[in-house]
PDB file of C-alpha atoms in Angstrom:
ATOM      1  CA  UNK Y   1       0.000   0.000   0.000  1.00 47.00           C
ATOM      2  CA  UNK Y   2       1.334   3.455  -0.806  1.00 46.00           C
ATOM      3  CA  UNK Y   3       0.360   6.682   0.821  1.00 46.00           C
ATOM      4  CA  UNK Y   4      -0.043   8.513  -2.470  1.00 44.00           C
ATOM      5  CA  UNK Y   5       1.414  11.713  -1.086  1.00 45.00           C
ATOM      6  CA  UNK Y   6       4.786  11.481  -2.813  1.00 45.00           C
ATOM      7  CA  UNK Y   7       5.452  12.915  -6.203  1.00 44.00           C
ATOM      8  CA  UNK Y   8       7.477  11.264  -8.934  1.00 45.00           C
ATOM      9  CA  UNK Y   9      10.557   9.330  -7.857  1.00 48.00           C
ATOM     10  CA  UNK Y  10      13.416  11.629  -7.030  1.00 51.00           C
ATOM     11  CA  UNK Y  11      17.071  11.257  -7.769  1.00 60.00           C
ATOM     12  CA  UNK Y  12      19.623   9.365  -5.730  1.00 66.00           C
ATOM     13  CA  UNK Y  13      21.214  12.609  -4.427  1.00 68.00           C
ATOM     14  CA  UNK Y  14      17.925  13.635  -2.796  1.00 61.00           C
ATOM     15  CA  UNK Y  15      17.604  10.259  -1.070  1.00 61.00           C
ATOM     16  CA  UNK Y  16      21.214  10.336  -0.014  1.00 69.00           C
ATOM     17  CA  UNK Y  17      20.717  13.816   1.439  1.00 66.00           C
ATOM     18  CA  UNK Y  18      18.005  12.588   3.838  1.00 60.00           C
ATOM     19  CA  UNK Y  19      20.142   9.702   5.002  1.00 62.00           C
ATOM     20  CA  UNK Y  20      23.187  11.955   5.284  1.00 69.00           C
ATOM     21  CA  UNK Y  21      21.300  14.370   7.528  1.00 64.00           C
ATOM     22  CA  UNK Y  22      20.289  11.536   9.851  1.00 62.00           C
ATOM     23  CA  UNK Y  23      23.834  10.200   9.874  1.00 65.00           C
ATOM     24  CA  UNK Y  24      25.189  13.701  10.527  1.00 63.00           C
ATOM     25  CA  UNK Y  25      22.940  14.087  13.566  1.00 60.00           C
ATOM     26  CA  UNK Y  26      24.167  10.724  14.848  1.00 58.00           C
ATOM     27  CA  UNK Y  27      27.833  11.412  14.182  1.00 59.00           C
ATOM     28  CA  UNK Y  28      27.720  15.023  15.356  1.00 56.00           C
ATOM     29  CA  UNK Y  29      25.727  14.038  18.418  1.00 55.00           C
ATOM     30  CA  UNK Y  30      28.427  11.786  19.786  1.00 53.00           C
ATOM     31  CA  UNK Y  31      31.166  14.470  20.041  1.00 56.00           C
ATOM     32  CA  UNK Y  32      28.605  17.040  21.221  1.00 55.00           C
ATOM     33  CA  UNK Y  33      27.403  14.777  24.003  1.00 55.00           C
ATOM     34  CA  UNK Y  34      30.984  13.792  24.805  1.00 54.00           C
ATOM     35  CA  UNK Y  35      31.923  17.481  24.993  1.00 59.00           C
ATOM     36  CA  UNK Y  36      29.066  18.199  27.392  1.00 54.00           C
ATOM     37  CA  UNK Y  37      29.959  15.141  29.426  1.00 51.00           C
ATOM     38  CA  UNK Y  38      33.627  16.170  29.673  1.00 54.00           C
ATOM     39  CA  UNK Y  39      32.738  19.643  30.924  1.00 52.00           C
ATOM     40  CA  UNK Y  40      30.097  18.410  33.328  1.00 56.00           C
ATOM     41  CA  UNK Y  41      31.082  16.168  36.156  1.00 62.00           C
ATOM     42  CA  UNK Y  42      28.786  13.142  36.175  1.00 64.00           C
ATOM     43  CA  UNK Y  43      26.358  13.220  39.081  1.00 67.00           C
ATOM     44  CA  UNK Y  44      25.739   9.614  40.050  1.00 67.00           C
ATOM     45  CA  UNK Y  45      23.039  10.715  42.488  1.00 69.00           C
ATOM     46  CA  UNK Y  46      21.140  12.565  39.768  1.00 77.00           C
ATOM     47  CA  UNK Y  47      17.416  12.037  40.062  1.00 79.00           C
ATOM     48  CA  UNK Y  48      14.804  10.844  37.620  1.00 83.00           C
ATOM     49  CA  UNK Y  49      11.214  11.748  38.452  1.00 82.00           C
ATOM     50  CA  UNK Y  50      12.089  11.901  42.163  1.00 80.00           C
ATOM     51  CA  UNK Y  51      14.026   8.609  42.231  1.00 80.00           C
ATOM     52  CA  UNK Y  52      17.748   8.677  43.049  1.00 80.00           C
ATOM     53  CA  UNK Y  53      20.655   6.241  42.946  1.00 76.00           C
ATOM     54  CA  UNK Y  54      19.698   2.633  42.294  1.00 80.00           C
ATOM     55  CA  UNK Y  55      16.022   3.557  42.322  1.00 82.00           C
ATOM     56  CA  UNK Y  56      16.647   5.948  39.420  1.00 81.00           C
ATOM     57  CA  UNK Y  57      18.540   3.241  37.535  1.00 83.00           C
ATOM     58  CA  UNK Y  58      15.669   0.807  38.097  1.00 85.00           C
ATOM     59  CA  UNK Y  59      13.095   3.387  36.969  1.00 86.00           C
ATOM     60  CA  UNK Y  60      15.150   4.238  33.897  1.00 88.00           C
ATOM     61  CA  UNK Y  61      15.467   0.535  33.060  1.00 87.00           C
ATOM     62  CA  UNK Y  62      11.709   0.078  33.299  1.00 91.00           C
ATOM     63  CA  UNK Y  63      11.067   3.183  31.195  1.00 92.00           C
ATOM     64  CA  UNK Y  64      13.621   1.934  28.660  1.00 92.00           C
ATOM     65  CA  UNK Y  65      11.805  -1.406  28.505  1.00 93.00           C
ATOM     66  CA  UNK Y  66       8.526   0.435  27.946  1.00 94.00           C
ATOM     67  CA  UNK Y  67      10.227   2.399  25.157  1.00 94.00           C
ATOM     68  CA  UNK Y  68      11.344  -0.876  23.561  1.00 94.00           C
ATOM     69  CA  UNK Y  69       7.782  -2.210  23.731  1.00 95.00           C
ATOM     70  CA  UNK Y  70       6.460   0.971  22.119  1.00 96.00           C
ATOM     71  CA  UNK Y  71       9.065   0.600  19.356  1.00 94.00           C
ATOM     72  CA  UNK Y  72       7.879  -2.951  18.676  1.00 95.00           C
ATOM     73  CA  UNK Y  73       4.249  -1.779  18.567  1.00 96.00           C
ATOM     74  CA  UNK Y  74       5.334   0.950  16.140  1.00 94.00           C
ATOM     75  CA  UNK Y  75       7.058  -1.626  13.967  1.00 94.00           C
ATOM     76  CA  UNK Y  76       3.963  -3.831  13.935  1.00 94.00           C
ATOM     77  CA  UNK Y  77       1.682  -0.914  13.072  1.00 94.00           C
ATOM     78  CA  UNK Y  78       3.998   0.205  10.269  1.00 92.00           C
ATOM     79  CA  UNK Y  79       4.169  -3.298   8.816  1.00 92.00           C
ATOM     80  CA  UNK Y  80       0.375  -3.548   8.971  1.00 93.00           C
ATOM     81  CA  UNK Y  81      -0.086  -0.102   7.467  1.00 90.00           C
ATOM     82  CA  UNK Y  82       2.113  -0.930   4.490  1.00 86.00           C
ATOM     83  CA  UNK Y  83       0.578  -4.370   3.944  1.00 88.00           C
ATOM     84  CA  UNK Y  84       3.624  -6.369   5.000  1.00 88.00           C
ATOM     85  CA  UNK Y  85       1.838  -8.748   7.384  1.00 90.00           C
ATOM     86  CA  UNK Y  86       0.328 -11.614   5.390  1.00 90.00           C
ATOM     87  CA  UNK Y  87      -3.255 -12.496   6.162  1.00 89.00           C
ATOM     88  CA  UNK Y  88      -4.280  -9.156   7.621  1.00 89.00           C
ATOM     89  CA  UNK Y  89      -6.759  -6.990   5.811  1.00 91.00           C
ATOM     90  CA  UNK Y  90      -5.853  -3.350   5.145  1.00 91.00           C
ATOM     91  CA  UNK Y  91      -5.786  -1.278   8.325  1.00 92.00           C
ATOM     92  CA  UNK Y  92      -8.403   1.345   9.156  1.00 93.00           C
ATOM     93  CA  UNK Y  93      -7.390   4.985   8.790  1.00 91.00           C
ATOM     94  CA  UNK Y  94      -7.056   5.394  12.559  1.00 94.00           C
ATOM     95  CA  UNK Y  95      -3.951   3.172  12.517  1.00 93.00           C
ATOM     96  CA  UNK Y  96      -2.015   6.098  11.034  1.00 91.00           C
ATOM     97  CA  UNK Y  97      -3.117   8.340  13.909  1.00 94.00           C
ATOM     98  CA  UNK Y  98      -2.366   5.677  16.520  1.00 96.00           C
ATOM     99  CA  UNK Y  99       1.070   5.140  14.949  1.00 94.00           C
ATOM    100  CA  UNK Y 100       1.846   8.855  15.207  1.00 92.00           C
ATOM    101  CA  UNK Y 101       0.580   9.157  18.781  1.00 96.00           C
ATOM    102  CA  UNK Y 102       2.595   6.164  19.949  1.00 96.00           C
ATOM    103  CA  UNK Y 103       5.638   7.609  18.169  1.00 93.00           C
ATOM    104  CA  UNK Y 104       5.181  10.903  19.996  1.00 94.00           C
ATOM    105  CA  UNK Y 105       4.818   9.119  23.341  1.00 96.00           C
ATOM    106  CA  UNK Y 106       7.929   7.035  22.609  1.00 95.00           C
ATOM    107  CA  UNK Y 107       9.967  10.119  21.727  1.00 94.00           C
ATOM    108  CA  UNK Y 108       8.781  11.990  24.831  1.00 94.00           C
ATOM    109  CA  UNK Y 109       9.604   8.941  26.951  1.00 94.00           C
ATOM    110  CA  UNK Y 110      13.113   8.767  25.504  1.00 93.00           C
ATOM    111  CA  UNK Y 111      14.045  12.339  26.430  1.00 92.00           C
ATOM    112  CA  UNK Y 112      14.164  12.032  30.254  1.00 92.00           C
ATOM    113  CA  UNK Y 113      15.917   8.667  29.920  1.00 90.00           C
ATOM    114  CA  UNK Y 114      18.604  10.181  27.673  1.00 88.00           C
ATOM    115  CA  UNK Y 115      18.919  13.271  29.860  1.00 85.00           C
ATOM    116  CA  UNK Y 116      19.439  11.140  32.958  1.00 84.00           C
ATOM    117  CA  UNK Y 117      22.060   9.035  31.168  1.00 84.00           C
ATOM    118  CA  UNK Y 118      24.073  12.086  30.174  1.00 81.00           C
ATOM    119  CA  UNK Y 119      23.584  13.964  33.475  1.00 79.00           C
ATOM    120  CA  UNK Y 120      24.260  11.024  35.773  1.00 80.00           C
ATOM    121  CA  UNK Y 121      26.964   9.164  33.863  1.00 78.00           C
ATOM    122  CA  UNK Y 122      28.194  11.316  31.019  1.00 73.00           C
ATOM    123  CA  UNK Y 123      29.576   9.525  27.991  1.00 74.00           C
ATOM    124  CA  UNK Y 124      31.848   6.613  28.656  1.00 73.00           C
ATOM    125  CA  UNK Y 125      33.670   4.569  26.058  1.00 75.00           C
ATOM    126  CA  UNK Y 126      35.805   2.545  28.448  1.00 78.00           C
ATOM    127  CA  UNK Y 127      33.936  -0.718  27.991  1.00 83.00           C
ATOM    128  CA  UNK Y 128      32.047  -2.480  25.214  1.00 86.00           C
ATOM    129  CA  UNK Y 129      28.656  -2.149  26.883  1.00 86.00           C
ATOM    130  CA  UNK Y 130      28.870   1.560  27.677  1.00 84.00           C
ATOM    131  CA  UNK Y 131      30.421   2.423  24.303  1.00 84.00           C
ATOM    132  CA  UNK Y 132      27.673   0.542  22.448  1.00 87.00           C
ATOM    133  CA  UNK Y 133      25.079   2.248  24.663  1.00 87.00           C
ATOM    134  CA  UNK Y 134      26.477   5.733  23.933  1.00 83.00           C
ATOM    135  CA  UNK Y 135      26.733   5.158  20.183  1.00 83.00           C
ATOM    136  CA  UNK Y 136      23.219   3.680  20.041  1.00 87.00           C
ATOM    137  CA  UNK Y 137      21.838   6.696  21.894  1.00 85.00           C
ATOM    138  CA  UNK Y 138      23.306   9.036  19.304  1.00 81.00           C
ATOM    139  CA  UNK Y 139      22.037   6.799  16.495  1.00 84.00           C
ATOM    140  CA  UNK Y 140      18.543   6.885  17.995  1.00 87.00           C
ATOM    141  CA  UNK Y 141      18.250  10.640  17.695  1.00 85.00           C
ATOM    142  CA  UNK Y 142      19.936  10.640  14.278  1.00 83.00           C
ATOM    143  CA  UNK Y 143      17.407   8.100  13.015  1.00 85.00           C
ATOM    144  CA  UNK Y 144      14.600  10.106  14.578  1.00 87.00           C
ATOM    145  CA  UNK Y 145      15.779  13.280  12.796  1.00 84.00           C
ATOM    146  CA  UNK Y 146      15.990  11.409   9.486  1.00 83.00           C
ATOM    147  CA  UNK Y 147      12.508   9.940   9.962  1.00 85.00           C
ATOM    148  CA  UNK Y 148      10.991  13.351  10.679  1.00 84.00           C
ATOM    149  CA  UNK Y 149      12.666  14.743   7.545  1.00 82.00           C
ATOM    150  CA  UNK Y 150      11.381  11.911   5.378  1.00 83.00           C
ATOM    151  CA  UNK Y 151       7.853  12.046   6.819  1.00 83.00           C
ATOM    152  CA  UNK Y 152       7.582  15.823   6.430  1.00 82.00           C
ATOM    153  CA  UNK Y 153       9.247  16.106   3.030  1.00 78.00           C
ATOM    154  CA  UNK Y 154       7.237  16.186  -0.154  1.00 77.00           C
ATOM    155  CA  UNK Y 155      10.407  15.678  -2.188  1.00 76.00           C
ATOM    156  CA  UNK Y 156      11.826  12.518  -0.662  1.00 71.00           C
ATOM    157  CA  UNK Y 157      10.489   9.186  -1.894  1.00 70.00           C
ATOM    158  CA  UNK Y 158       8.209   7.258   0.431  1.00 72.00           C
ATOM    159  CA  UNK Y 159      10.468   4.215   0.059  1.00 77.00           C
ATOM    160  CA  UNK Y 160      12.920   5.859   2.461  1.00 79.00           C
ATOM    161  CA  UNK Y 161      10.371   5.817   5.279  1.00 83.00           C
ATOM    162  CA  UNK Y 162      10.688   2.086   6.078  1.00 85.00           C
ATOM    163  CA  UNK Y 163      14.468   2.435   5.999  1.00 84.00           C
ATOM    164  CA  UNK Y 164      14.644   5.277   8.505  1.00 84.00           C
ATOM    165  CA  UNK Y 165      11.837   3.806  10.613  1.00 87.00           C
ATOM    166  CA  UNK Y 166      13.711   0.519  10.747  1.00 87.00           C
ATOM    167  CA  UNK Y 167      16.895   2.350  11.713  1.00 87.00           C
ATOM    168  CA  UNK Y 168      14.990   3.945  14.579  1.00 88.00           C
ATOM    169  CA  UNK Y 169      13.842   0.568  15.911  1.00 90.00           C
ATOM    170  CA  UNK Y 170      17.339  -0.851  15.371  1.00 89.00           C
ATOM    171  CA  UNK Y 171      18.837   1.929  17.502  1.00 89.00           C
ATOM    172  CA  UNK Y 172      16.432   1.306  20.387  1.00 91.00           C
ATOM    173  CA  UNK Y 173      17.215  -2.429  20.516  1.00 91.00           C
ATOM    174  CA  UNK Y 174      20.878  -2.099  21.557  1.00 91.00           C
ATOM    175  CA  UNK Y 175      19.946   0.666  23.996  1.00 90.00           C
ATOM    176  CA  UNK Y 176      17.519  -1.631  25.747  1.00 89.00           C
ATOM    177  CA  UNK Y 177      19.983  -4.512  25.706  1.00 90.00           C
ATOM    178  CA  UNK Y 178      22.964  -2.548  27.013  1.00 90.00           C
ATOM    179  CA  UNK Y 179      20.991  -0.409  29.462  1.00 88.00           C
ATOM    180  CA  UNK Y 180      17.593  -1.615  30.635  1.00 88.00           C
ATOM    181  CA  UNK Y 181      18.182  -5.361  30.293  1.00 88.00           C
ATOM    182  CA  UNK Y 182      21.622  -5.000  31.846  1.00 88.00           C
ATOM    183  CA  UNK Y 183      20.226  -3.112  34.862  1.00 87.00           C
ATOM    184  CA  UNK Y 184      17.185  -5.346  35.344  1.00 88.00           C
ATOM    185  CA  UNK Y 185      19.372  -8.465  35.042  1.00 87.00           C
ATOM    186  CA  UNK Y 186      21.640  -7.587  37.977  1.00 87.00           C
ATOM    187  CA  UNK Y 187      24.239  -5.626  35.980  1.00 85.00           C
ATOM    188  CA  UNK Y 188      24.680  -8.413  33.487  1.00 84.00           C
ATOM    189  CA  UNK Y 189      23.806  -8.732  29.823  1.00 79.00           C
ATOM    190  CA  UNK Y 190      24.645 -11.991  28.069  1.00 79.00           C
ATOM    191  CA  UNK Y 191      27.544 -11.550  25.679  1.00 77.00           C
ATOM    192  CA  UNK Y 192      28.789  -8.279  27.152  1.00 69.00           C
TER     193      UNK Y 192
END
């Protein structure tokens, strides 16, 4: 199913520009966050919605797990909307609205989690888990920026939308694995 809102197919440079902007946000975000983290001393007692210390870590892990669940719901809705789930009839129009609302909730949920990560711990690249977590966090917001550009653009082909949407889900997965799962599993994540 196509949305019908895109014009004729555009050139490769236009498509590459959208992906380059998302990649630039991701790549530029890492040094920017690292710069902030170097100038700010991490505050391990930083609070999150009134929780401090291990309680804040537990809350952040639970919120991160909720974010992962929302991302999976988003993926399912997108697959349904574009007719990629065999056996399901075309979705009602409200699926588009639900998809957007859940996306907004997921983004808003990600902001305090990311803020607490940067404020409490800064950016660390000393170990595999924390380096992967930091890079995935930057990729998340880069993918989000690219998705917003593709969704709002009348010049970019609609075929880019599944690519940037998939990148968004793929960025949240490692964040949940290296952060929320790690914290909820007694500071252990298999393979890390």
